[in-house]
Amino acid sequence: MELRLEHSNQPLTDAWSKHRVEPRGSTLLGISFRPLQAEALGLDGRAALQSLLAYPYGLIRLGAYWNRIEAEPGRFDATELDWQIDAAERTGKQIVLAVGAVKTFGYPEVFVPSHWLAQPLREGSLVRPGSHPALLLGAEQFIGRIVTRYRDRQSIVAWQLEHEAVDPLGVEHSWRLSRSFVERELQALRDADPSRPVMMNGFLPTSSVVRVSQWWRTRDQGDSIAVAGSLADIVGIDYYPRTALRSLGHRTLYLDGAEGRSARTTRTRVFGSIRGRGKRLMISEGQAEPWETTTVPPSPERRAPFSCPPERLIGNYNAAMGWSVKSDPLFAYLFWGAEYWLLRNQSGDPSYLHAFARVLERS
């Protein structure tokens, strides 16, 4: 069954400490760091990143957030990103740098400065170069400037272009970037640095409900995984096997179809198509924090949200390791939700951090 009605908060157990850990082989392990999410959780961003960098993983994804770096016309301040990259380099981490421009990972995903977008994007529209020339110009300039600034950093092993580039933003916005808009951004990126691979990512449906909805909303030009498969060097998969739909009192309705035949068929088709094109695969977001009905994941005392208790951090990783093949292993697996682990630890529950450390130690 893909739909499950469950108590949203489950008793916290030590199941994570007994969970087997699949070997990773040559796959790099790492995290994404979301400074805005750290702030939303009441954490100090720099202290949070320093804490997370202390763990012995190999790869971290950082983001260049356009409206933070270029908050006003004529102003370009990348001081905070400079610091993040410096801190990552000091601990020997390799970096995937997401250069945006319009969309970057982390809520609310859209980070366009107001001076480059006089009016909100029209819902239901396709954002094309001809319909939004000023936005495209600003995006190209920002991408070129970011890539030029950091292209001499040996720690950066790939650039990420956009975030789920041509998909709508969940239920909040229905506008989408056109493939032609993204192609222009990609050209600006490659002009600035033709040497490094470009990663583009997309959301992998784990239920028939989401798969049909995604197909319907992107049927005119394909979804982000399809576009990434034709444009990028590395295709990132955003994998969330258990997500909340609606709260009903103390219970919540969840989508949980990742192990069903429909999900397996979709994975086989999608991964086969990507590998058949000679592209590399990675898990750009492996669910390791709850996806409940609120933007900020809840953190109940001595309990864990059903969508992702700490043992599922390991279970989701294990599932992905089963998608590697000897001839073409996953390039990387990035755990999603590291800031949440710190919040839990601050509240007296270190189990998410311990589960992550268990994977690093035993894989």
Tab-separated table of N, CA and C in Angstrom, residues 145-243:
chain	number	residue	atom	x	y	z
A	145	ARG	N	29.790	34.974	-12.674
A	145	ARG	CA	30.616	35.613	-11.645
A	145	ARG	C	30.983	34.631	-10.532
A	146	ILE	N	30.023	33.800	-10.119
A	146	ILE	CA	30.290	32.817	-9.074
A	146	ILE	C	31.320	31.794	-9.545
A	147	VAL	N	31.122	31.264	-10.740
A	147	VAL	CA	32.029	30.241	-11.249
A	147	VAL	C	33.434	30.810	-11.439
A	148	THR	N	33.521	32.019	-11.966
A	148	THR	CA	34.830	32.650	-12.151
A	148	THR	C	35.531	32.865	-10.813
A	149	ARG	N	34.759	33.211	-9.793
A	149	ARG	CA	35.336	33.477	-8.473
A	149	ARG	C	35.963	32.227	-7.865
A	150	TYR	N	35.341	31.073	-8.108
A	150	TYR	CA	35.766	29.864	-7.392
A	150	TYR	C	36.386	28.787	-8.283
A	151	ARG	N	36.553	29.044	-9.551
A	151	ARG	CA	37.008	27.969	-10.436
A	151	ARG	C	38.453	27.530	-10.176
A	152	ASP	N	39.222	28.325	-9.455
A	152	ASP	CA	40.591	27.924	-9.130
A	152	ASP	C	40.674	27.114	-7.842
A	153	ARG	N	39.546	26.901	-7.190
A	153	ARG	CA	39.526	26.096	-5.964
A	153	ARG	C	39.534	24.618	-6.335
A	154	GLN	N	40.594	23.932	-5.994
A	154	GLN	CA	40.710	22.519	-6.341
A	154	GLN	C	39.718	21.654	-5.583
A	155	SER	N	39.208	22.154	-4.478
A	155	SER	CA	38.256	21.380	-3.673
A	155	SER	C	36.910	21.216	-4.372
A	156	ILE	N	36.594	22.110	-5.286
A	156	ILE	CA	35.307	22.039	-5.980
A	156	ILE	C	35.412	21.014	-7.105
A	157	VAL	N	34.631	19.944	-6.983
A	157	VAL	CA	34.715	18.856	-7.957
A	157	VAL	C	33.578	18.885	-8.969
A	158	ALA	N	32.542	19.683	-8.707
A	158	ALA	CA	31.429	19.800	-9.653
A	158	ALA	C	30.619	21.041	-9.310
A	159	TRP	N	29.957	21.586	-10.323
A	159	TRP	CA	28.998	22.671	-10.149
A	159	TRP	C	27.593	22.075	-10.253
A	160	GLN	N	26.675	22.590	-9.461
A	160	GLN	CA	25.269	22.235	-9.656
A	160	GLN	C	24.558	23.407	-10.298
A	161	LEU	N	23.828	23.143	-11.381
A	161	LEU	CA	23.049	24.177	-12.059
A	161	LEU	C	21.582	24.038	-11.696
A	162	GLU	N	20.998	25.129	-11.186
A	162	GLU	CA	19.604	25.149	-10.756
A	162	GLU	C	19.341	24.029	-9.741
A	163	HIS	N	18.085	23.930	-9.313
A	163	HIS	CA	17.673	22.888	-8.380
A	163	HIS	C	16.343	22.344	-8.884
A	164	GLU	N	16.352	21.035	-9.240
A	164	GLU	CA	15.158	20.462	-9.869
A	164	GLU	C	14.680	21.444	-10.941
A	165	ALA	N	15.564	21.644	-11.926
A	165	ALA	CA	15.576	22.824	-12.784
A	165	ALA	C	14.258	23.171	-13.443
A	166	VAL	N	13.554	22.192	-13.998
A	166	VAL	CA	12.354	22.523	-14.785
A	166	VAL	C	11.070	22.027	-14.132
A	167	ASP	N	11.145	21.621	-12.868
A	167	ASP	CA	9.941	21.197	-12.146
A	167	ASP	C	9.276	22.384	-11.460
A	168	PRO	N	7.957	22.330	-11.271
A	168	PRO	CA	7.301	23.337	-10.426
A	168	PRO	C	7.709	23.137	-8.973
A	169	LEU	N	7.486	24.140	-8.145
A	169	LEU	CA	7.896	24.082	-6.745
A	169	LEU	C	6.775	23.484	-5.890
A	170	GLY	N	6.644	22.177	-5.947
A	170	GLY	CA	5.641	21.520	-5.118
A	170	GLY	C	4.254	22.080	-5.367
A	171	VAL	N	3.563	22.388	-4.290
A	171	VAL	CA	2.206	22.938	-4.415
A	171	VAL	C	2.200	24.452	-4.239
A	172	GLU	N	3.351	25.039	-3.981
A	172	GLU	CA	3.391	26.468	-3.682
A	172	GLU	C	3.400	27.328	-4.931
A	173	HIS	N	4.094	26.877	-5.972
A	173	HIS	CA	4.159	27.634	-7.213
A	173	HIS	C	4.041	26.678	-8.398
A	174	SER	N	3.379	27.134	-9.433
A	174	SER	CA	3.182	26.280	-10.612
A	174	SER	C	3.939	26.784	-11.831
A	175	TRP	N	4.668	27.915	-11.716
A	175	TRP	CA	5.513	28.335	-12.835
A	175	TRP	C	6.720	27.402	-12.917
A	176	ARG	N	7.316	27.338	-14.102
A	176	ARG	CA	8.463	26.468	-14.312
A	176	ARG	C	9.470	27.151	-15.226
A	177	LEU	N	10.737	26.842	-15.036
A	177	LEU	CA	11.756	27.280	-15.979
A	177	LEU	C	11.678	26.414	-17.227
A	178	SER	N	11.835	27.030	-18.369
A	178	SER	CA	11.850	26.271	-19.612
A	178	SER	C	13.224	25.643	-19.815
A	179	ARG	N	13.247	24.583	-20.597
A	179	ARG	CA	14.507	23.948	-20.942
A	179	ARG	C	15.440	24.947	-21.631
A	180	SER	N	14.893	25.797	-22.502
A	180	SER	CA	15.728	26.765	-23.221
A	180	SER	C	16.360	27.772	-22.276
A	181	PHE	N	15.651	28.159	-21.206
A	181	PHE	CA	16.201	29.069	-20.188
A	181	PHE	C	17.391	28.394	-19.504
A	182	VAL	N	17.222	27.136	-19.115
A	182	VAL	CA	18.273	26.397	-18.419
A	182	VAL	C	19.471	26.162	-19.343
A	183	GLU	N	19.213	25.914	-20.618
A	183	GLU	CA	20.309	25.722	-21.570
A	183	GLU	C	21.170	26.973	-21.683
A	184	ARG	N	20.540	28.138	-21.635
A	184	ARG	CA	21.315	29.383	-21.678
A	184	ARG	C	22.164	29.528	-20.416
A	185	GLU	N	21.609	29.187	-19.274
A	185	GLU	CA	22.382	29.226	-18.031
A	185	GLU	C	23.555	28.249	-18.095
A	186	LEU	N	23.296	27.071	-18.618
A	186	LEU	CA	24.350	26.060	-18.732
A	186	LEU	C	25.487	26.555	-19.614
A	187	GLN	N	25.162	27.245	-20.689
A	187	GLN	CA	26.203	27.773	-21.561
A	187	GLN	C	27.045	28.806	-20.833
A	188	ALA	N	26.400	29.658	-20.033
A	188	ALA	CA	27.145	30.648	-19.247
A	188	ALA	C	28.091	29.963	-18.269
A	189	LEU	N	27.620	28.861	-17.668
A	189	LEU	CA	28.458	28.129	-16.719
A	189	LEU	C	29.647	27.500	-17.437
A	190	ARG	N	29.403	26.842	-18.550
A	190	ARG	CA	30.493	26.178	-19.266
A	190	ARG	C	31.463	27.184	-19.880
A	191	ASP	N	30.977	28.346	-20.248
A	191	ASP	CA	31.875	29.390	-20.745
A	191	ASP	C	32.852	29.817	-19.646
A	192	ALA	N	32.346	29.888	-18.408
A	192	ALA	CA	33.190	30.316	-17.290
A	192	ALA	C	34.140	29.211	-16.837
A	193	ASP	N	33.732	27.953	-16.973
A	193	ASP	CA	34.590	26.833	-16.580
A	193	ASP	C	34.222	25.600	-17.399
A	194	PRO	N	34.908	25.367	-18.489
A	194	PRO	CA	34.612	24.194	-19.317
A	194	PRO	C	35.216	22.903	-18.783
A	195	SER	N	35.978	22.965	-17.691
A	195	SER	CA	36.747	21.806	-17.249
A	195	SER	C	36.012	20.900	-16.271
A	196	ARG	N	35.134	21.449	-15.434
A	196	ARG	CA	34.504	20.645	-14.393
A	196	ARG	C	33.153	20.098	-14.848
A	197	PRO	N	32.756	18.939	-14.281
A	197	PRO	CA	31.424	18.409	-14.599
A	197	PRO	C	30.324	19.259	-13.974
A	198	VAL	N	29.162	19.218	-14.609
A	198	VAL	CA	27.972	19.920	-14.125
A	198	VAL	C	26.967	18.881	-13.646
A	199	MET	N	26.465	19.078	-12.435
A	199	MET	CA	25.427	18.214	-11.898
A	199	MET	C	24.087	18.943	-11.961
A	200	MET	N	23.062	18.233	-12.398
A	200	MET	CA	21.689	18.720	-12.317
A	200	MET	C	20.863	17.629	-11.661
A	201	ASN	N	19.866	18.014	-10.895
A	201	ASN	CA	19.135	17.032	-10.096
A	201	ASN	C	17.640	17.059	-10.384
A	202	GLY	N	16.974	16.013	-9.897
A	202	GLY	CA	15.533	15.922	-10.040
A	202	GLY	C	14.950	15.017	-8.985
A	203	PHE	N	13.647	15.148	-8.781
A	203	PHE	CA	12.930	14.396	-7.761
A	203	PHE	C	12.481	13.061	-8.345
A	204	LEU	N	12.838	11.965	-7.669
A	204	LEU	CA	12.455	10.639	-8.123
A	204	LEU	C	11.148	10.233	-7.451
A	205	PRO	N	10.074	10.063	-8.208
A	205	PRO	CA	8.799	9.651	-7.595
A	205	PRO	C	8.915	8.261	-6.982
A	206	THR	N	8.401	8.112	-5.769
A	206	THR	CA	8.410	6.809	-5.108
A	206	THR	C	7.000	6.267	-4.934
A	207	SER	N	6.029	6.907	-5.577
A	207	SER	CA	4.654	6.411	-5.542
A	207	SER	C	4.004	6.727	-6.877
A	208	SER	N	2.986	5.940	-7.228
A	208	SER	CA	2.300	6.159	-8.498
A	208	SER	C	1.569	7.490	-8.497
A	209	VAL	N	1.084	7.930	-7.329
A	209	VAL	CA	0.371	9.206	-7.238
A	209	VAL	C	1.282	10.362	-7.646
A	210	VAL	N	2.477	10.383	-7.071
A	210	VAL	CA	3.429	11.454	-7.372
A	210	VAL	C	3.934	11.337	-8.803
A	211	ARG	N	4.163	10.105	-9.248
A	211	ARG	CA	4.680	9.926	-10.601
A	211	ARG	C	3.707	10.468	-11.647
A	212	VAL	N	2.426	10.154	-11.502
A	212	VAL	CA	1.426	10.628	-12.466
A	212	VAL	C	1.295	12.141	-12.401
A	213	SER	N	1.289	12.691	-11.165
A	213	SER	CA	1.186	14.143	-11.011
A	213	SER	C	2.372	14.851	-11.650
A	214	GLN	N	3.566	14.310	-11.410
A	214	GLN	CA	4.770	14.928	-11.969
A	214	GLN	C	4.766	14.855	-13.495
A	215	TRP	N	4.375	13.720	-14.031
A	215	TRP	CA	4.312	13.590	-15.487
A	215	TRP	C	3.336	14.606	-16.086
A	216	TRP	N	2.182	14.748	-15.470
A	216	TRP	CA	1.160	15.647	-15.998
A	216	TRP	C	1.632	17.098	-15.988
A	217	ARG	N	2.308	17.494	-14.935
A	217	ARG	CA	2.719	18.890	-14.782
A	217	ARG	C	3.945	19.244	-15.629
A	218	THR	N	4.683	18.236	-16.094
A	218	THR	CA	5.916	18.507	-16.849
A	218	THR	C	5.898	17.846	-18.233
A	219	ARG	N	4.726	17.438	-18.681
A	219	ARG	CA	4.636	16.622	-19.895
A	219	ARG	C	5.073	17.360	-21.160
A	220	ASP	N	5.093	18.691	-21.137
A	220	ASP	CA	5.434	19.439	-22.347
A	220	ASP	C	6.934	19.434	-22.653
A	221	GLN	N	7.791	19.288	-21.637
A	221	GLN	CA	9.239	19.314	-21.896
A	221	GLN	C	10.014	18.297	-21.067
A	222	GLY	N	9.312	17.460	-20.321
A	222	GLY	CA	9.980	16.479	-19.484
A	222	GLY	C	10.276	17.033	-18.103
A	223	ASP	N	10.479	16.136	-17.139
A	223	ASP	CA	10.777	16.588	-15.779
A	223	ASP	C	12.279	16.857	-15.634
A	224	SER	N	12.674	17.232	-14.432
A	224	SER	CA	14.061	17.655	-14.213
A	224	SER	C	15.063	16.518	-14.380
A	225	ILE	N	14.678	15.288	-14.043
A	225	ILE	CA	15.600	14.168	-14.237
A	225	ILE	C	15.824	13.937	-15.726
A	226	ALA	N	14.758	14.023	-16.516
A	226	ALA	CA	14.897	13.832	-17.963
A	226	ALA	C	15.785	14.911	-18.577
A	227	VAL	N	15.587	16.162	-18.171
A	227	VAL	CA	16.392	17.264	-18.694
A	227	VAL	C	17.840	17.122	-18.227
A	228	ALA	N	18.039	16.751	-16.968
A	228	ALA	CA	19.403	16.533	-16.464
A	228	ALA	C	20.088	15.424	-17.241
A	229	GLY	N	19.340	14.374	-17.577
A	229	GLY	CA	19.923	13.253	-18.300
A	229	GLY	C	20.439	13.622	-19.674
A	230	SER	N	19.889	14.686	-20.250
A	230	SER	CA	20.344	15.085	-21.581
A	230	SER	C	21.340	16.237	-21.553
A	231	LEU	N	21.371	17.026	-20.463
A	231	LEU	CA	22.221	18.213	-20.428
A	231	LEU	C	23.430	18.092	-19.504
A	232	ALA	N	23.279	17.401	-18.380
A	232	ALA	CA	24.315	17.417	-17.340
A	232	ALA	C	25.309	16.276	-17.512
A	233	ASP	N	26.414	16.370	-16.789
A	233	ASP	CA	27.409	15.293	-16.738
A	233	ASP	C	27.085	14.307	-15.624
A	234	ILE	N	26.551	14.838	-14.531
A	234	ILE	CA	26.161	14.028	-13.377
A	234	ILE	C	24.683	14.297	-13.113
A	235	VAL	N	23.909	13.236	-12.938
A	235	VAL	CA	22.481	13.383	-12.651
A	235	VAL	C	22.252	13.073	-11.175
A	236	GLY	N	21.737	14.061	-10.451
A	236	GLY	CA	21.449	13.894	-9.034
A	236	GLY	C	20.006	13.463	-8.823
A	237	ILE	N	19.814	12.486	-7.951
A	237	ILE	CA	18.488	11.964	-7.629
A	237	ILE	C	18.107	12.421	-6.226
A	238	ASP	N	16.957	13.064	-6.111
A	238	ASP	CA	16.420	13.452	-4.802
A	238	ASP	C	15.438	12.367	-4.377
A	239	TYR	N	15.766	11.669	-3.304
A	239	TYR	CA	15.066	10.439	-2.927
A	239	TYR	C	14.416	10.588	-1.546
A	240	TYR	N	13.083	10.634	-1.538
A	240	TYR	CA	12.302	10.764	-0.313
A	240	TYR	C	11.237	9.664	-0.308
A	241	PRO	N	11.539	8.525	0.287
A	241	PRO	CA	10.614	7.394	0.197
A	241	PRO	C	9.364	7.508	1.062
A	242	ARG	N	9.384	8.363	2.079
A	242	ARG	CA	8.216	8.452	2.959
A	242	ARG	C	7.927	9.926	3.263
A	243	THR	N	6.762	10.402	2.832
A	243	THR	CA	6.419	11.815	2.987
A	243	THR	C	4.985	11.965	3.478
